[in-house]
Coordinates of C-alpha atoms and ligand atoms in Angstrom, one line a residue:
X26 CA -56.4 44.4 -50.7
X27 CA -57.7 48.0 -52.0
X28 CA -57.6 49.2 -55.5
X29 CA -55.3 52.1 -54.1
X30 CA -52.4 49.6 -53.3
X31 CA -52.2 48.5 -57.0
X32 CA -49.6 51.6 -57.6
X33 CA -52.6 52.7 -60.2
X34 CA -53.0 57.1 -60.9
X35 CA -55.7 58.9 -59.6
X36 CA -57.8 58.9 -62.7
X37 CA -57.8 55.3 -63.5
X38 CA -58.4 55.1 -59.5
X39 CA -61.3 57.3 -60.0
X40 CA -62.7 55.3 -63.1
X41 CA -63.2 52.2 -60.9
X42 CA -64.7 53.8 -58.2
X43 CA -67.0 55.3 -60.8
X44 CA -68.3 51.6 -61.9
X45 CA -68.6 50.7 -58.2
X46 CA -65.7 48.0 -58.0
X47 CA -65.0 47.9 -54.0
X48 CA -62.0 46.0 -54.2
X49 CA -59.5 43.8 -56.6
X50 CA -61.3 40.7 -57.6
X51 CA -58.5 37.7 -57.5
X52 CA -56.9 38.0 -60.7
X53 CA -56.6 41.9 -60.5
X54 CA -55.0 41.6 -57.6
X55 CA -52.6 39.2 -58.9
X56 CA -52.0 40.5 -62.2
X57 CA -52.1 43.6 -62.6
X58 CA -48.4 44.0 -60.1
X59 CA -46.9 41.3 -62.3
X60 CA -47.9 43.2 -65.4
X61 CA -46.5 46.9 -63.8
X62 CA -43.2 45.2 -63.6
X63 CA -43.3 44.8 -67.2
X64 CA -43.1 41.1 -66.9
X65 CA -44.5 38.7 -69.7
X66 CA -47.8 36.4 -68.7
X67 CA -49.7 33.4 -68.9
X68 CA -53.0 33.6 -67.1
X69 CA -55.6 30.9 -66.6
X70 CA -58.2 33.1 -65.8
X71 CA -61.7 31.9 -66.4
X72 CA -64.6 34.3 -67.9
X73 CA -66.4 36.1 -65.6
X74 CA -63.3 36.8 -62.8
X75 CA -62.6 40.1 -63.9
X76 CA -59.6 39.3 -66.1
X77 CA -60.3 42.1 -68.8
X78 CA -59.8 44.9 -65.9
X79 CA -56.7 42.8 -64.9
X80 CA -55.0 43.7 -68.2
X81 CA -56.9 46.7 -69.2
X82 CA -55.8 48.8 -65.6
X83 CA -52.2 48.1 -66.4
X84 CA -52.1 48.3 -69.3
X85 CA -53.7 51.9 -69.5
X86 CA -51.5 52.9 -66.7
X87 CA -47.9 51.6 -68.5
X88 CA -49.1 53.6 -71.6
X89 CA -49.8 56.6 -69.3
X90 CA -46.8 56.4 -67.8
X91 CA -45.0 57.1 -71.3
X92 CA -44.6 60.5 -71.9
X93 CA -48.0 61.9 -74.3
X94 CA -46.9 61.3 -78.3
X95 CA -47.7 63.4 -80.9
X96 CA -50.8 62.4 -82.6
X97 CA -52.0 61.0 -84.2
X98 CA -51.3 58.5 -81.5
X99 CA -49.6 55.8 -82.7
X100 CA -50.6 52.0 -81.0
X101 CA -48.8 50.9 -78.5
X102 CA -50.6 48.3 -77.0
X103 CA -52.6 45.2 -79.1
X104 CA -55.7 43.2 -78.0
X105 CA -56.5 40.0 -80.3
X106 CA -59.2 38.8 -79.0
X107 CA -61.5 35.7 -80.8
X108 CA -65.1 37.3 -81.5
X109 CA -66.5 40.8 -82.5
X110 CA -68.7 40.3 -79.5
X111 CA -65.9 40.2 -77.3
X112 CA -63.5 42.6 -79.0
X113 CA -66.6 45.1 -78.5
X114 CA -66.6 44.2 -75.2
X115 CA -62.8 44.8 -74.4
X116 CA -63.0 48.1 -75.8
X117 CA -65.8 49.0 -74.1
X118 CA -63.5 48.7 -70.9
X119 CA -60.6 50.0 -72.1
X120 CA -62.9 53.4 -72.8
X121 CA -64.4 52.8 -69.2
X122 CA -61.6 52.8 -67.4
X123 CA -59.4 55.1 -69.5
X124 CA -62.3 58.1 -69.3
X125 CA -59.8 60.3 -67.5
X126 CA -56.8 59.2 -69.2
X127 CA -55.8 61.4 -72.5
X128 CA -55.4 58.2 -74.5
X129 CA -57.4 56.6 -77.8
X130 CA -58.9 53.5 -77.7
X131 CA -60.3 51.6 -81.1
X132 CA -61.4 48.3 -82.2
X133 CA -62.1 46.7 -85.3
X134 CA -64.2 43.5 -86.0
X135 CA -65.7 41.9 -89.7
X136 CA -68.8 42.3 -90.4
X137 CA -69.1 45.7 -90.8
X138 CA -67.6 48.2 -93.1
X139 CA -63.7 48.3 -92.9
X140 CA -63.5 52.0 -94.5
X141 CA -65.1 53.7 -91.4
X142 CA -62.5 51.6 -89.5
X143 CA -59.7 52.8 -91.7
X144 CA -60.9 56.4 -91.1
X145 CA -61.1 56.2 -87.2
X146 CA -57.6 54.5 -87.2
X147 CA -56.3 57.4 -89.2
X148 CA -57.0 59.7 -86.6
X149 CA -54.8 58.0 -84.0
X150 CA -55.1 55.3 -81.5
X151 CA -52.7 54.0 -78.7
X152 CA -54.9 50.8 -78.1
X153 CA -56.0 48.8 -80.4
X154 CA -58.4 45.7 -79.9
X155 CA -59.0 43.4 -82.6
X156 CA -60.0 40.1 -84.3
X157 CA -57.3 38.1 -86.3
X158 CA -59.1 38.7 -89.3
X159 CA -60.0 42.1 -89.9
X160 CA -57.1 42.9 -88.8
X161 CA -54.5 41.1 -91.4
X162 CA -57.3 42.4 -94.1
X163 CA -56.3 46.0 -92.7
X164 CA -52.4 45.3 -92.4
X165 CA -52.8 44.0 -95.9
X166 CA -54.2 47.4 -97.1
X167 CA -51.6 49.0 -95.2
X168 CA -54.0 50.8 -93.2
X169 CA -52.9 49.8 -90.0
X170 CA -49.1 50.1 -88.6
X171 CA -48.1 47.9 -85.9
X172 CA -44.7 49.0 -85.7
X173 CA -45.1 51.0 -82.3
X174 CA -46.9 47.9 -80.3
X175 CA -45.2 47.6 -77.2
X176 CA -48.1 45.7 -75.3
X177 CA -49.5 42.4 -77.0
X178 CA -52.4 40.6 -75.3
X179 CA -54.2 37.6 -76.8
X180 CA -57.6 37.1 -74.9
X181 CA -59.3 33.8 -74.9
X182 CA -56.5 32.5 -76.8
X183 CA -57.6 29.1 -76.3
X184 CA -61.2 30.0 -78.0
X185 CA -59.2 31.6 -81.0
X186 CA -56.9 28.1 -81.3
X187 CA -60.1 26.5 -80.9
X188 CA -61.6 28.9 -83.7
X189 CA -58.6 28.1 -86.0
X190 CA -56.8 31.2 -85.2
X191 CA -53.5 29.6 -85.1
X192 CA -52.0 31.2 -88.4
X193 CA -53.6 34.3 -88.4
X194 CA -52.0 35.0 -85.2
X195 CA -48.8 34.0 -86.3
X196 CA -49.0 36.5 -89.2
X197 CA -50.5 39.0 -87.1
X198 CA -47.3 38.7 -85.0
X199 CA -44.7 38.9 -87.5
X200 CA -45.8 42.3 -87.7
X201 CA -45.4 42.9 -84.4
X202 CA -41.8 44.7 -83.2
X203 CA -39.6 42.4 -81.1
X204 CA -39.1 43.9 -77.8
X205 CA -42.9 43.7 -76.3
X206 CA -44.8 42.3 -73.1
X207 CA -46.7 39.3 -74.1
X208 CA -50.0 38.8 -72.2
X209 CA -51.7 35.3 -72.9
X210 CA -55.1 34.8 -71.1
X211 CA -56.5 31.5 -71.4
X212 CA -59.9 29.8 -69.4
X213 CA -58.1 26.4 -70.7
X214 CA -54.7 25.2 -70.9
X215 CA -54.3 22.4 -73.6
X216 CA -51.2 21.1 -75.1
X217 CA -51.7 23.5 -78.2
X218 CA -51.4 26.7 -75.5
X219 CA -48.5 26.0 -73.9
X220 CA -46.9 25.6 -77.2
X221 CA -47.8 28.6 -78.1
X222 CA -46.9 30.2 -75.0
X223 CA -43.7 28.9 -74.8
X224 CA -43.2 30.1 -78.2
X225 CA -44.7 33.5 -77.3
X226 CA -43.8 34.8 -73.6
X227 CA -40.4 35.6 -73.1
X228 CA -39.9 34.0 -69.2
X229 CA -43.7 34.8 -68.5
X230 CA -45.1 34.5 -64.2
X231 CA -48.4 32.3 -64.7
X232 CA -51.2 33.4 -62.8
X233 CA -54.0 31.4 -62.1
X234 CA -56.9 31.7 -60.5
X235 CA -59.1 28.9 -60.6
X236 CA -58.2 25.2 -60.8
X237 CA -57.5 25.0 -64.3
X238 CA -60.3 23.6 -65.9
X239 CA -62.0 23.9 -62.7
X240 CA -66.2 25.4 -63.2
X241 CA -66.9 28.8 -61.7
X242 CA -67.4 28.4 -58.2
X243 CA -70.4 30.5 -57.6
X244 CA -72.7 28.6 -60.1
X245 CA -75.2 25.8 -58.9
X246 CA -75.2 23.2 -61.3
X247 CA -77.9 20.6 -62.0
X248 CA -78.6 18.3 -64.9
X249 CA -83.0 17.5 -65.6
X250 CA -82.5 13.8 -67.2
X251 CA -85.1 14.1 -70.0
X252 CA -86.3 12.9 -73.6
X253 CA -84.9 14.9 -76.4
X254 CA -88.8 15.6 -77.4
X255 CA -89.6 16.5 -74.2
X256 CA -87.0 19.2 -73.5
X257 CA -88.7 22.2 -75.3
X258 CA -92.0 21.6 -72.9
X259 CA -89.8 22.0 -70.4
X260 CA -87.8 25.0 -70.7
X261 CA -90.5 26.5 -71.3
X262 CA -92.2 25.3 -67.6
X263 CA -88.9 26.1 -66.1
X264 CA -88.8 29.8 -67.7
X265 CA -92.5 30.5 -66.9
X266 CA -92.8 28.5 -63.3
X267 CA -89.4 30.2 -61.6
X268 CA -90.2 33.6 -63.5
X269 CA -87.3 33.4 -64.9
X270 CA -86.4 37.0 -65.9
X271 CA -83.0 36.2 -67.9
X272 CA -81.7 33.5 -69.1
X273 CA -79.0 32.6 -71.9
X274 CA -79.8 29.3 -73.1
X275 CA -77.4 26.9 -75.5
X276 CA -77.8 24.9 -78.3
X277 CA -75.4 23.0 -80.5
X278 CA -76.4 24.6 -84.2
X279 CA -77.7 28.1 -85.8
X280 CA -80.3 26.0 -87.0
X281 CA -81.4 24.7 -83.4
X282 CA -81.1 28.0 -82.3
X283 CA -83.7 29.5 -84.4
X284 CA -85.9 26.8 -84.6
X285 CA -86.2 26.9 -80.6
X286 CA -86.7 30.6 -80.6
X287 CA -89.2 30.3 -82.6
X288 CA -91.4 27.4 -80.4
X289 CA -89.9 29.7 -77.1
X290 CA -91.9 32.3 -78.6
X291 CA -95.6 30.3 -79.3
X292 CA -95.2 29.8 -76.0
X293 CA -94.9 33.2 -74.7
X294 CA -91.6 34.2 -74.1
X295 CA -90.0 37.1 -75.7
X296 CA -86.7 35.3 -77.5
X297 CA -84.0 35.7 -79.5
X298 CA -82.0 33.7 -81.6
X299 CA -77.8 34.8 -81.6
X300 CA -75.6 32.8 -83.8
X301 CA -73.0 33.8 -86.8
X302 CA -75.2 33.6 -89.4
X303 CA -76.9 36.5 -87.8
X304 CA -75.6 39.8 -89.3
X305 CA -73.8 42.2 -87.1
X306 CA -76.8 44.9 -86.2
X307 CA -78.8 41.8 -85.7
X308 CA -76.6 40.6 -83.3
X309 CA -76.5 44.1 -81.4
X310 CA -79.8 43.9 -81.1
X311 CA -80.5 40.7 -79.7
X312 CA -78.1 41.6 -77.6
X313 CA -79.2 45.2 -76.1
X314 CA -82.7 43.6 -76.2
X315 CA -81.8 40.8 -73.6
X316 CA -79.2 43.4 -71.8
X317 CA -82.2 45.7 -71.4
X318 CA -84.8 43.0 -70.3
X319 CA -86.8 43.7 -73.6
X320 CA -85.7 39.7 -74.1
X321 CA -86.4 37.1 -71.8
X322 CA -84.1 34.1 -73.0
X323 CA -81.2 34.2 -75.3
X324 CA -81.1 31.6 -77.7
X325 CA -77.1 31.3 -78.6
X326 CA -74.5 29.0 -80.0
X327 CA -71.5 28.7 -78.4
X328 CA -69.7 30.7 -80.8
X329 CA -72.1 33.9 -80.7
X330 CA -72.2 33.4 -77.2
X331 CA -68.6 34.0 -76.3
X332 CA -68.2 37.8 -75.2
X333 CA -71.5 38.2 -73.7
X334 CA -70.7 39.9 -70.9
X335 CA -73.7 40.7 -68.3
X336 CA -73.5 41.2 -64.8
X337 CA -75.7 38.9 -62.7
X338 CA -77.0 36.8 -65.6
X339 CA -78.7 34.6 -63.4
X340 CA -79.5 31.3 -65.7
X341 CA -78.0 29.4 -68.0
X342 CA -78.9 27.0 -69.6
X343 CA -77.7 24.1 -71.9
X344 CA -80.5 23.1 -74.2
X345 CA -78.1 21.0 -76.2
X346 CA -74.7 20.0 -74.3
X347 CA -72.0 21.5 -76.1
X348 CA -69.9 18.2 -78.0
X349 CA -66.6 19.5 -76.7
X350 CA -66.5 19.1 -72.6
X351 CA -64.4 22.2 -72.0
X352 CA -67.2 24.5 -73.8
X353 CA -69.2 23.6 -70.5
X354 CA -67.0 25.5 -68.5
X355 CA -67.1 28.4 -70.7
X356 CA -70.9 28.5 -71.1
X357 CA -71.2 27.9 -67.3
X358 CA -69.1 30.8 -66.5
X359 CA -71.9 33.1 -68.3
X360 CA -73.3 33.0 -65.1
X361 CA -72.1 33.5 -61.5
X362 CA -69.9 36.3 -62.7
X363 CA -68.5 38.8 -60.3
X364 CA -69.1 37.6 -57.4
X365 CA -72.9 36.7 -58.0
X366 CA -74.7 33.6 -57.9
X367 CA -75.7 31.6 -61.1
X368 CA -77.6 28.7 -61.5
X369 CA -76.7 26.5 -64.5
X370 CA -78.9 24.2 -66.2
X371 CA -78.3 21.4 -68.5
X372 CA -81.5 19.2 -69.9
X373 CA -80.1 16.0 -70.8
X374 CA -81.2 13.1 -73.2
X375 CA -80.2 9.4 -73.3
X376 CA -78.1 10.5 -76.5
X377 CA -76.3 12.6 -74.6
X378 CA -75.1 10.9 -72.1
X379 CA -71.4 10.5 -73.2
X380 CA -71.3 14.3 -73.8
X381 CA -72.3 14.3 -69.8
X382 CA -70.2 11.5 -69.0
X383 CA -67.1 13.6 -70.7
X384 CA -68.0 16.9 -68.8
X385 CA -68.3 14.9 -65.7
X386 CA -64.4 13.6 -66.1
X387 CA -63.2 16.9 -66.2
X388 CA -65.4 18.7 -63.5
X389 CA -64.1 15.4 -61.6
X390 CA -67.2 15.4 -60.2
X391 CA -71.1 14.3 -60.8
X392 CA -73.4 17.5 -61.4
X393 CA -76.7 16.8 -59.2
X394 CA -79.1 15.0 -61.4
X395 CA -82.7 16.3 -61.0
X396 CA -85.5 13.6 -61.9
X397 CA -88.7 15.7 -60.9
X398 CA -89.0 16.9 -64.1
X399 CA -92.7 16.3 -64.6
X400 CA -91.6 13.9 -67.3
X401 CA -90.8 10.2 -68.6
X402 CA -87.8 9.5 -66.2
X403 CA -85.5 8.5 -68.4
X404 CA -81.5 6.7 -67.7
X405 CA -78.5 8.8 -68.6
X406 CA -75.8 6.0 -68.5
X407 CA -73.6 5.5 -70.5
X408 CA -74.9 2.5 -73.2
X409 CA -71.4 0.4 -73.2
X410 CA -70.5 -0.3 -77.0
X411 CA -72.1 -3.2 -78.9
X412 CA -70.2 -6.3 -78.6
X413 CA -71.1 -6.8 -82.3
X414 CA -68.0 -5.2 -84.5
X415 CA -69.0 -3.5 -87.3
X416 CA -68.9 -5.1 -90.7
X417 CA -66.4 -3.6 -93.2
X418 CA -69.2 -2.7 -95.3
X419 CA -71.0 -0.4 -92.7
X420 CA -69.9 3.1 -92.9
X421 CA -68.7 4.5 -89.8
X422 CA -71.7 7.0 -89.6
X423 CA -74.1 4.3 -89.8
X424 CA -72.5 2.5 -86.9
X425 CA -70.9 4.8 -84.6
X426 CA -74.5 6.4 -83.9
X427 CA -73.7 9.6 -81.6
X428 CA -77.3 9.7 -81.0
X429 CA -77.6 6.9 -79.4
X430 CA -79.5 5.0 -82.6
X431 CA -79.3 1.4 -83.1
X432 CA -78.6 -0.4 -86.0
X433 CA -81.7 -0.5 -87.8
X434 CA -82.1 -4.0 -88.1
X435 CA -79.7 -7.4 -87.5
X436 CA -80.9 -8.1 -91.1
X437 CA -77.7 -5.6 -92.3
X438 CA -75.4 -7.9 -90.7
X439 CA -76.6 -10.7 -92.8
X440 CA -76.1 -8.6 -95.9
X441 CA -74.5 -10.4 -98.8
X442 CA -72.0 -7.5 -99.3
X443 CA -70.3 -7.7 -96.0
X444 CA -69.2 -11.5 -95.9
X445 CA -68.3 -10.9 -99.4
X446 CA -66.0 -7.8 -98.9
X447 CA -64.6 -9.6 -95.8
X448 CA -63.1 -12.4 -98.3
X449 CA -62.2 -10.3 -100.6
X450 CA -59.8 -8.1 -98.2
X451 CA -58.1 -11.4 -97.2
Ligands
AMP16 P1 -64.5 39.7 -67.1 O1 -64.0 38.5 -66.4 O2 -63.3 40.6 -67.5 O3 -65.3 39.4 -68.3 O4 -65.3 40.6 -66.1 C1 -66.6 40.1 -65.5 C2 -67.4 41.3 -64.9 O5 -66.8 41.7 -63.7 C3 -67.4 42.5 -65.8 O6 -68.8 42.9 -65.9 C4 -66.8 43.6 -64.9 O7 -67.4 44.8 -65.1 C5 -66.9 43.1 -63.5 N1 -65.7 43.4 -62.7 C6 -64.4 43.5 -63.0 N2 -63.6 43.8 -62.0 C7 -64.5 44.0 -60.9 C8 -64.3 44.3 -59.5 N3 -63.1 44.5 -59.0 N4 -65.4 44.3 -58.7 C9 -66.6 44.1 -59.2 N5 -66.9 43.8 -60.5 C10 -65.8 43.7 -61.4

């Protein structure tokens, strides 16, 4: 199928040829008809397939369809969409496509200062993309009118549930009027998303184009079995041996994340560290550095990471496995995006290996292990639980050991406390 089948106007048709796009990636070509017809949506549509462009094309041609209001413009069509990063990002290609289109486009994020936002919303907008936040701060200063939205989309929804969204959405959409096409994309459909999507979409068509939960096709996965102490050596080898030009790598904490940056950076390689704590310009930065090559690796949490969008980012890898199974897929999908091929990388300890073990049960498959590390070849099964039950007296933490720790010593278990707080519960 060809972009000019899509019943899309010459200057939108003229937009995409302008960023190169040959033809409708999978999701465009399913969506963006459904969408025309004005019909509500639920789309499992991974990161990386082109989704944006499946909602921002019809989107932009629905509103342009309309007959031109008087400005200032007011919005007709609302993106919520979890991160700044993102939000950024899914402006960005509203603007792209829309070049030749004689609508307004805005977005507002936290972060940064709300009264410029105010000011550039004053002047009109008939899209508006937004995190949950900033945007019930802005409805509560009556700076922002929502009466007019005819087009709701909620982007990475299940990040934002994930993020603790839930209510802020529910505001947000109280303000909303209550004739209006519903778009819900989703990588990941939980329990928690089709509540809210049953609650949302008024008889919605679901489109899906991957296996739900399935890992982006294009990416070569591998996991390097390895010591915890060992991993940082390694990287670094991996980085320097397959001159590794780009590479977005993933750890579990802000902390992690800057204290590896800063080792990455002894070594040789030009870093940087992306994570909330990070303030907005900082962020930017990082970001335009790695975009421009000016950074090598990408140091990011999971968080930060969501929204980076780069064509042909060629490695990724997971320093730290992510502690929820289904952030795999998403951090995966950084790579082998539109239609180019990604490796992914994970180094894994002993400590992780139930982290592996869960990702495993939802790929339903085993990702190739890779021993010639260079290092102590370590096992990455699964330790079965101690037979021993924990005495009421041990805390939980002490016990339940996520690392992979023993018990200190068999000595605790003789403890006078715990055969005394035993009788005592009788
Ligand atoms: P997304 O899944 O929306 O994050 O898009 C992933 C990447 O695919 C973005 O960088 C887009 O610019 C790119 N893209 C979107 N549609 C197409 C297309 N039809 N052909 C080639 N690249 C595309």
């Amino acid at each position: 199928m060809q972009f000019n089948q899509l019943n899309l106007s010459p200057p939108l048709l003229k937009a995409i040829t302008e960023q190169g796009y040959d033809k409708p990636t999978p999701v465009q070509e399913q969506a963006i008809p459904l969408i025309l017809q004005g019909r509500d949506m639920l789309a499992g549509a991974q990161t990386g397939t082109g989704k944006t462009a499946g909602f921002a094309l019809p989107l932009l041609q629905l509103l342009y369809d309309q007959p031109l209001p008087k400005k200032p413009h007011p919005i007709r069509a609302l993106i919520l969409t979890p991160t700044r990063e993102l939000a950024k990002q899914v402006y960005e290609s509203f603007r792209t496509y829309g070049k030749h289109l004689p609508l307004y486009s805005e977005v507002v994020f936290g972060g940064v200062s709300i009264n410029t936002q105010i000011k550039r919303l004053q002047q009109g907008s008939d899209i508006l993309v937004a995190t949950p936040g900033r945007l019930l701060d802005l409805l509560y200063q009556k700076q922002v009118n929502l009466s007019q939205v005819q087009f709701f989309v909620l982007d990475e929804a299940d990040r934002m549930l994930d993020m603790g969204f839930i209510n802020d959405i529910r505001k947000v959409i109280k303000q909303l009027p209550g004739q209006r096409q519903n778009l819900l994309f989703s990588a990941t459909y939980s329990k928690e998303i089709r509540t809210l999507a049953a609650q949302l979409l008024d008889d919605p068509v679901e489109v899906a184009v991957a296996r739900e939960n399935a890992a982006a096709e294009l990416v070569s996965q591998s996991v390097y079995a390895i010591k915890k102490e060992n991993k940082r050596e390694l990287i670094s080898w991996l980085i320097g041996d397959g001159n590794w030009q780009q590479i977005l790598v993933f750890v579990r904490t802000k902390h992690g994340a800057d204290r590896l940056c800063r080792q990455l950076i002894k070594d040789g390689i030009r870093c940087a560290a992306l994570h909330g704590n990070k303030s907005q310009g900082a962020r930017t930065k990082a970001l335009e550095g790695f975009k421009a090559g000016k950074v090598t690796a990408l140091i990011a949490t999971d968080i930060a990471a969501r929204g980076i969008d780069i064509d042909q980012l060629p490695h990724v890898v997971n320093y730290d496995l992510p502690a929820v199974a289904e952030d795999y897929i998403h951090r995966i999908g950084r790579t082998g995006r539109a239609g180019s091929e990604g490796e992914a990388i994970s180094l894994v300890s002993p400590e992780e290996a139930h982290l592996l073990a869960a990702i495993e049960k939802l790929l339903k498959k085993q990702i190739p292990r890779n021993t010639d590390t260079g290092f102590e070849v370590v096992s990455l099964k699964v330790e079965k639980k101690a037979k021993t039950q924990p005495k009421p007296n041990q805390s939980r933490k002490k016990n339940t050991d996520y690392r992979g720790h023993k018990p200190k010593s068999d000595s605790r278990k003789r403890r006078p406390g715990s055969s005394e707080r035993k009788q005592t519960r009788k």
